[in-house]
PDB file of C-alpha atoms in Angstrom:
ATOM      1  CA  MET A1145      86.978  -4.166  60.245  1.00  0.00           C
ATOM      2  CA  ASP A1146      84.455  -6.331  62.035  1.00  0.00           C
ATOM      3  CA  ILE A1147      81.627  -4.762  63.974  1.00  0.00           C
ATOM      4  CA  TRP A1148      83.015  -5.689  67.270  1.00  0.00           C
ATOM      5  CA  THR A1149      86.338  -4.187  66.707  1.00  0.00           C
ATOM      6  CA  ALA A1150      84.517  -1.041  65.388  1.00  0.00           C
ATOM      7  CA  ILE A1151      82.422  -0.897  68.590  1.00  0.00           C
ATOM      8  CA  ARG A1152      85.192  -1.357  70.942  1.00  0.00           C
ATOM      9  CA  THR A1153      87.703   0.971  69.173  1.00  0.00           C
ATOM     10  CA  ARG A1154      85.378   3.997  68.139  1.00  0.00           C
ATOM     11  CA  ARG A1155      86.526   7.050  69.821  1.00  0.00           C
ATOM     12  CA  SER A1156      85.649  10.689  69.508  1.00  0.00           C
ATOM     13  CA  ILE A1157      88.355  12.080  67.378  1.00  0.00           C
ATOM     14  CA  GLY A1158      88.511  15.821  67.661  1.00  0.00           C
ATOM     15  CA  VAL A1159      91.640  16.619  65.733  1.00  0.00           C
ATOM     16  CA  MET A1160      91.499  16.081  62.045  1.00  0.00           C
ATOM     17  CA  LYS A1161      93.944  16.477  59.082  1.00  0.00           C
ATOM     18  CA  PRO A1162      92.775  19.135  56.662  1.00  0.00           C
ATOM     19  CA  ASP A1163      92.835  16.449  53.798  1.00  0.00           C
ATOM     20  CA  PRO A1164      89.471  16.277  51.912  1.00  0.00           C
ATOM     21  CA  VAL A1165      87.322  13.155  52.342  1.00  0.00           C
ATOM     22  CA  PRO A1166      85.953  11.801  48.979  1.00  0.00           C
ATOM     23  CA  GLN A1167      82.242  12.357  48.536  1.00  0.00           C
ATOM     24  CA  LYS A1168      81.779   8.534  47.970  1.00  0.00           C
ATOM     25  CA  MET A1169      82.911   7.983  51.641  1.00  0.00           C
ATOM     26  CA  ILE A1170      80.593  10.471  52.988  1.00  0.00           C
ATOM     27  CA  GLU A1171      77.791   8.952  50.870  1.00  0.00           C
ATOM     28  CA  GLN A1172      78.722   5.686  52.639  1.00  0.00           C
ATOM     29  CA  LEU A1173      78.203   7.150  56.060  1.00  0.00           C
ATOM     30  CA  LEU A1174      74.930   8.620  55.268  1.00  0.00           C
ATOM     31  CA  GLU A1175      73.797   5.272  53.820  1.00  0.00           C
ATOM     32  CA  ALA A1176      74.907   3.602  57.080  1.00  0.00           C
ATOM     33  CA  ALA A1177      72.809   6.193  58.952  1.00  0.00           C
ATOM     34  CA  VAL A1178      69.569   5.477  57.278  1.00  0.00           C
ATOM     35  CA  TRP A1179      69.645   1.798  58.053  1.00  0.00           C
ATOM     36  CA  ALA A1180      69.051   2.773  61.667  1.00  0.00           C
ATOM     37  CA  PRO A1181      65.936   1.408  63.366  1.00  0.00           C
ATOM     38  CA  CYS A1182      62.998   3.598  63.631  1.00  0.00           C
ATOM     39  CA  HIS A1183      59.665   3.034  65.048  1.00  0.00           C
ATOM     40  CA  HIS A1184      56.679   3.160  62.547  1.00  0.00           C
ATOM     41  CA  MET A1185      59.246   3.301  59.702  1.00  0.00           C
ATOM     42  CA  THR A1186      59.197   7.188  59.853  1.00  0.00           C
ATOM     43  CA  GLU A1187      62.837   7.705  58.797  1.00  0.00           C
ATOM     44  CA  PRO A1188      62.916  11.105  60.757  1.00  0.00           C
ATOM     45  CA  TRP A1189      66.474  12.004  59.945  1.00  0.00           C
ATOM     46  CA  ARG A1190      67.880  14.995  57.729  1.00  0.00           C
ATOM     47  CA  PHE A1191      71.462  15.488  56.823  1.00  0.00           C
ATOM     48  CA  PHE A1192      73.348  18.706  55.843  1.00  0.00           C
ATOM     49  CA  VAL A1193      76.771  17.971  54.570  1.00  0.00           C
ATOM     50  CA  LEU A1194      78.954  20.979  54.839  1.00  0.00           C
ATOM     51  CA  THR A1195      82.414  21.235  53.137  1.00  0.00           C
ATOM     52  CA  GLY A1196      84.879  23.885  51.925  1.00  0.00           C
ATOM     53  CA  GLU A1197      83.146  27.356  52.146  1.00  0.00           C
ATOM     54  CA  GLY A1198      79.855  25.600  52.967  1.00  0.00           C
ATOM     55  CA  ARG A1199      81.055  25.636  56.505  1.00  0.00           C
ATOM     56  CA  ARG A1200      81.189  29.540  56.554  1.00  0.00           C
ATOM     57  CA  PRO A1201      77.456  30.181  57.407  1.00  0.00           C
ATOM     58  CA  LEU A1202      77.800  27.802  60.289  1.00  0.00           C
ATOM     59  CA  ALA A1203      80.812  29.772  61.434  1.00  0.00           C
ATOM     60  CA  ARG A1204      78.975  33.034  61.255  1.00  0.00           C
ATOM     61  CA  THR A1205      75.990  31.700  63.072  1.00  0.00           C
ATOM     62  CA  LEU A1206      78.255  30.335  65.934  1.00  0.00           C
ATOM     63  CA  VAL A1207      79.725  33.749  66.211  1.00  0.00           C
ATOM     64  CA  GLU A1208      76.290  35.543  66.382  1.00  0.00           C
ATOM     65  CA  ILE A1209      75.017  33.061  69.122  1.00  0.00           C
ATOM     66  CA  ALA A1210      78.437  33.506  70.979  1.00  0.00           C
ATOM     67  CA  ARG A1211      78.087  37.442  70.888  1.00  0.00           C
ATOM     68  CA  GLU A1212      74.607  37.233  72.453  1.00  0.00           C
ATOM     69  CA  LYS A1213      76.112  36.290  75.851  1.00  0.00           C
ATOM     70  CA  MET A1214      78.748  38.862  75.628  1.00  0.00           C
ATOM     71  CA  ALA A1215      78.213  42.363  77.525  1.00  0.00           C
ATOM     72  CA  ASP A1216      80.883  43.800  75.140  1.00  0.00           C
ATOM     73  CA  PRO A1217      82.011  41.762  72.278  1.00  0.00           C
ATOM     74  CA  GLU A1218      84.809  44.282  71.407  1.00  0.00           C
ATOM     75  CA  THR A1219      87.111  43.596  74.273  1.00  0.00           C
ATOM     76  CA  ASP A1220      90.304  41.838  73.205  1.00  0.00           C
ATOM     77  CA  GLU A1221      89.338  38.669  75.282  1.00  0.00           C
ATOM     78  CA  ASN A1222      85.895  38.513  73.649  1.00  0.00           C
ATOM     79  CA  LYS A1223      87.341  39.046  70.096  1.00  0.00           C
ATOM     80  CA  ALA A1224      89.662  36.194  70.606  1.00  0.00           C
ATOM     81  CA  LYS A1225      86.810  34.000  71.815  1.00  0.00           C
ATOM     82  CA  LEU A1226      84.833  35.010  68.851  1.00  0.00           C
ATOM     83  CA  ALA A1227      87.567  34.214  66.429  1.00  0.00           C
ATOM     84  CA  LYS A1228      87.742  30.750  67.999  1.00  0.00           C
ATOM     85  CA  GLU A1229      84.065  30.300  67.547  1.00  0.00           C
ATOM     86  CA  GLU A1230      84.514  31.265  63.855  1.00  0.00           C
ATOM     87  CA  GLN A1231      87.123  28.511  63.406  1.00  0.00           C
ATOM     88  CA  LYS A1232      85.167  25.611  65.021  1.00  0.00           C
ATOM     89  CA  PRO A1233      83.412  24.372  61.631  1.00  0.00           C
ATOM     90  CA  PHE A1234      86.828  24.279  60.085  1.00  0.00           C
ATOM     91  CA  ARG A1235      88.363  21.776  62.501  1.00  0.00           C
ATOM     92  CA  ALA A1236      87.458  19.174  60.174  1.00  0.00           C
ATOM     93  CA  PRO A1237      86.983  18.910  56.336  1.00  0.00           C
ATOM     94  CA  VAL A1238      83.478  17.559  56.663  1.00  0.00           C
ATOM     95  CA  VAL A1239      80.703  18.711  59.095  1.00  0.00           C
ATOM     96  CA  ILE A1240      77.452  16.755  58.868  1.00  0.00           C
ATOM     97  CA  ALA A1241      74.654  18.629  60.570  1.00  0.00           C
ATOM     98  CA  VAL A1242      71.939  15.975  61.632  1.00  0.00           C
ATOM     99  CA  ALA A1243      68.447  16.935  62.311  1.00  0.00           C
ATOM    100  CA  VAL A1244      65.296  15.241  63.369  1.00  0.00           C
ATOM    101  CA  SER A1245      62.148  15.856  61.301  1.00  0.00           C
ATOM    102  CA  PRO A1246      59.395  14.122  63.255  1.00  0.00           C
ATOM    103  CA  SER A1247      56.320  12.513  61.712  1.00  0.00           C
ATOM    104  CA  ASP A1248      52.952  14.236  62.044  1.00  0.00           C
ATOM    105  CA  ASP A1249      51.316  10.946  62.822  1.00  0.00           C
ATOM    106  CA  PRO A1250      49.631  11.107  66.270  1.00  0.00           C
ATOM    107  CA  LYS A1251      50.900   7.586  67.054  1.00  0.00           C
ATOM    108  CA  VAL A1252      54.525   8.718  66.938  1.00  0.00           C
ATOM    109  CA  GLU A1253      56.361   9.927  69.906  1.00  0.00           C
ATOM    110  CA  MET A1254      58.974  12.515  69.650  1.00  0.00           C
ATOM    111  CA  VAL A1255      61.154  10.669  71.984  1.00  0.00           C
ATOM    112  CA  GLU A1256      61.226   7.734  69.504  1.00  0.00           C
ATOM    113  CA  GLU A1257      61.989  10.061  66.664  1.00  0.00           C
ATOM    114  CA  LEU A1258      64.858  11.401  68.470  1.00  0.00           C
ATOM    115  CA  ALA A1259      66.113   7.851  69.365  1.00  0.00           C
ATOM    116  CA  ALA A1260      65.857   6.899  65.827  1.00  0.00           C
ATOM    117  CA  VAL A1261      68.201   9.795  64.749  1.00  0.00           C
ATOM    118  CA  HIS A1262      70.532   9.207  67.501  1.00  0.00           C
ATOM    119  CA  ALA A1263      70.752   5.587  66.352  1.00  0.00           C
ATOM    120  CA  ALA A1264      71.611   6.957  62.821  1.00  0.00           C
ATOM    121  CA  VAL A1265      74.403   9.027  64.382  1.00  0.00           C
ATOM    122  CA  GLN A1266      75.831   5.976  65.979  1.00  0.00           C
ATOM    123  CA  ASN A1267      75.714   4.074  62.710  1.00  0.00           C
ATOM    124  CA  MET A1268      77.641   6.995  61.105  1.00  0.00           C
ATOM    125  CA  LEU A1269      80.201   6.933  63.902  1.00  0.00           C
ATOM    126  CA  LEU A1270      80.849   3.265  63.757  1.00  0.00           C
ATOM    127  CA  ALA A1271      80.996   3.270  59.895  1.00  0.00           C
ATOM    128  CA  ALA A1272      83.512   6.111  60.073  1.00  0.00           C
ATOM    129  CA  ARG A1273      85.627   4.017  62.407  1.00  0.00           C
ATOM    130  CA  ALA A1274      85.517   1.054  60.024  1.00  0.00           C
ATOM    131  CA  MET A1275      86.420   3.135  57.242  1.00  0.00           C
ATOM    132  CA  GLY A1276      89.397   4.594  58.905  1.00  0.00           C
ATOM    133  CA  LEU A1277      88.012   8.026  59.292  1.00  0.00           C
ATOM    134  CA  GLY A1278      87.949  10.025  62.600  1.00  0.00           C
ATOM    135  CA  ALA A1279      84.616  11.430  63.799  1.00  0.00           C
ATOM    136  CA  ILE A1280      83.163  13.293  66.665  1.00  0.00           C
ATOM    137  CA  TRP A1281      79.600  14.123  67.611  1.00  0.00           C
ATOM    138  CA  ARG A1282      79.447  17.684  68.830  1.00  0.00           C
ATOM    139  CA  THR A1283      76.273  19.199  70.453  1.00  0.00           C
ATOM    140  CA  GLY A1284      75.786  22.021  73.063  1.00  0.00           C
ATOM    141  CA  MET A1285      73.657  25.088  73.276  1.00  0.00           C
ATOM    142  CA  PRO A1286      74.426  26.730  70.108  1.00  0.00           C
ATOM    143  CA  CYS A1287      73.123  23.414  68.347  1.00  0.00           C
ATOM    144  CA  TYR A1288      69.757  23.982  69.734  1.00  0.00           C
ATOM    145  CA  HIS A1289      69.590  27.864  69.456  1.00  0.00           C
ATOM    146  CA  PRO A1290      66.625  29.353  67.321  1.00  0.00           C
ATOM    147  CA  LYS A1291      69.329  31.043  64.944  1.00  0.00           C
ATOM    148  CA  MET A1292      70.817  27.450  64.209  1.00  0.00           C
ATOM    149  CA  LYS A1293      67.278  26.327  63.470  1.00  0.00           C
ATOM    150  CA  LYS A1294      66.770  29.222  61.058  1.00  0.00           C
ATOM    151  CA  LEU A1295      70.273  28.603  59.383  1.00  0.00           C
ATOM    152  CA  PHE A1296      69.156  25.127  58.394  1.00  0.00           C
ATOM    153  CA  GLY A1297      65.529  25.953  57.463  1.00  0.00           C
ATOM    154  CA  LEU A1298      64.081  23.784  60.162  1.00  0.00           C
ATOM    155  CA  GLY A1299      60.392  23.720  60.958  1.00  0.00           C
ATOM    156  CA  ASP A1300      58.782  24.217  64.347  1.00  0.00           C
ATOM    157  CA  LYS A1301      58.950  20.566  65.398  1.00  0.00           C
ATOM    158  CA  GLU A1302      62.326  19.999  63.736  1.00  0.00           C
ATOM    159  CA  GLN A1303      65.628  20.287  65.456  1.00  0.00           C
ATOM    160  CA  LEU A1304      69.220  19.631  65.153  1.00  0.00           C
ATOM    161  CA  VAL A1305      70.820  16.801  67.391  1.00  0.00           C
ATOM    162  CA  GLY A1306      74.346  17.560  66.624  1.00  0.00           C
ATOM    163  CA  PHE A1307      77.216  18.010  64.257  1.00  0.00           C
ATOM    164  CA  ILE A1308      79.362  15.223  63.129  1.00  0.00           C
ATOM    165  CA  TYR A1309      82.841  16.333  62.270  1.00  0.00           C
ATOM    166  CA  VAL A1310      84.521  13.781  59.936  1.00  0.00           C
ATOM    167  CA  GLY A1311      88.081  13.704  58.454  1.00  0.00           C
ATOM    168  CA  TYR A1312      91.159  11.589  58.694  1.00  0.00           C
ATOM    169  CA  PRO A1313      92.378  11.410  62.167  1.00  0.00           C
ATOM    170  CA  ALA A1314      95.406  13.611  63.043  1.00  0.00           C
ATOM    171  CA  ILE A1315      95.742  11.864  66.487  1.00  0.00           C
ATOM    172  CA  ASP A1316      95.815   8.228  67.537  1.00  0.00           C
ATOM    173  CA  ALA A1317      92.533   7.178  69.163  1.00  0.00           C
ATOM    174  CA  PRO A1318      92.714   7.452  72.946  1.00  0.00           C
ATOM    175  CA  VAL A1319      92.669   4.212  74.913  1.00  0.00           C
ATOM    176  CA  LYS A1320      89.521   4.287  77.062  1.00  0.00           C
ATOM    177  CA  LYS A1321      87.897   1.868  79.526  1.00  0.00           C
ATOM    178  CA  ARG A1322      84.238   1.186  80.148  1.00  0.00           C
ATOM    179  CA  THR A1323      82.339  -0.126  83.137  1.00  0.00           C
ATOM    180  CA  PRO A1324      81.546  -3.861  82.210  1.00  0.00           C
ATOM    181  CA  ALA A1325      78.055  -4.553  81.221  1.00  0.00           C
ATOM    182  CA  ARG A1326      77.552  -6.924  84.187  1.00  0.00           C
ATOM    183  CA  GLU A1327      77.874  -4.031  86.559  1.00  0.00           C
ATOM    184  CA  LYS A1328      74.933  -2.144  85.110  1.00  0.00           C
ATOM    185  CA  THR A1329      72.713  -5.198  84.512  1.00  0.00           C
ATOM    186  CA  ARG A1330      70.239  -7.093  86.511  1.00  0.00           C
ATOM    187  CA  TRP A1331      68.960 -10.353  85.344  1.00  0.00           C
ATOM    188  CA  ILE A1332      65.372 -11.114  86.170  1.00  0.00           C
ATOM    189  CA  ASP A1333      63.802 -14.708  85.768  1.00  0.00           C
ATOM    190  CA  LYS A1334      61.206 -14.493  88.524  1.00  0.00           C
ATOM    191  CA  ASP A1335      57.828 -12.820  88.905  1.00  0.00           C
ATOM    192  CA  GLU A1336      59.128 -10.080  91.264  1.00  0.00           C
ATOM    193  CA  PRO A1337      59.435  -6.196  91.341  1.00  0.00           C
ATOM    194  CA  TYR A1338      61.908  -4.977  88.975  1.00  0.00           C
ATOM    195  CA  HIS A1339      63.337  -2.510  91.670  1.00  0.00           C
ATOM    196  CA  LYS A1340      65.015  -3.512  94.800  1.00  0.00           C
TER     197      LYS A1340
END
């Protein structure tokens, strides 16, 4: 699949078949990720590939985080919510947790390290599409919770940027539209203020 088709047809696929994804394919996604641009060549990305029962500690941590917000986790309603949280990592056969591990170099800005890791995630998503895999980038409050940081052994300056769920799609990619770039772009060819 050419790059333009991959870009235009990439969609977040949240429903995956349970079929395992060959390790070689996951390695290709990770290899695509590490070719993302990064300022000062810091390569600030870290990946944790969770498969099989390797997803279970993530499930337990999601439950722990959800319990914290509940006045009474023992109600039937809350038990159902916690059971749903526990199943989240099992919605796809592979979950890739992606973290930023910023450089200590004082010239390096954290926002640039995050941008590099986000670009690495986009490379993975496009590569997954090109390979016929489904993928979705999931984030949210539990991703940034201290318990999640502890689960992955991240240092003070490190943080997760999300979970990439990967598998063979069990649904067709939804058809979506985007606002044309021309409606979000201002061309400037004169010495004038950039704002109007």
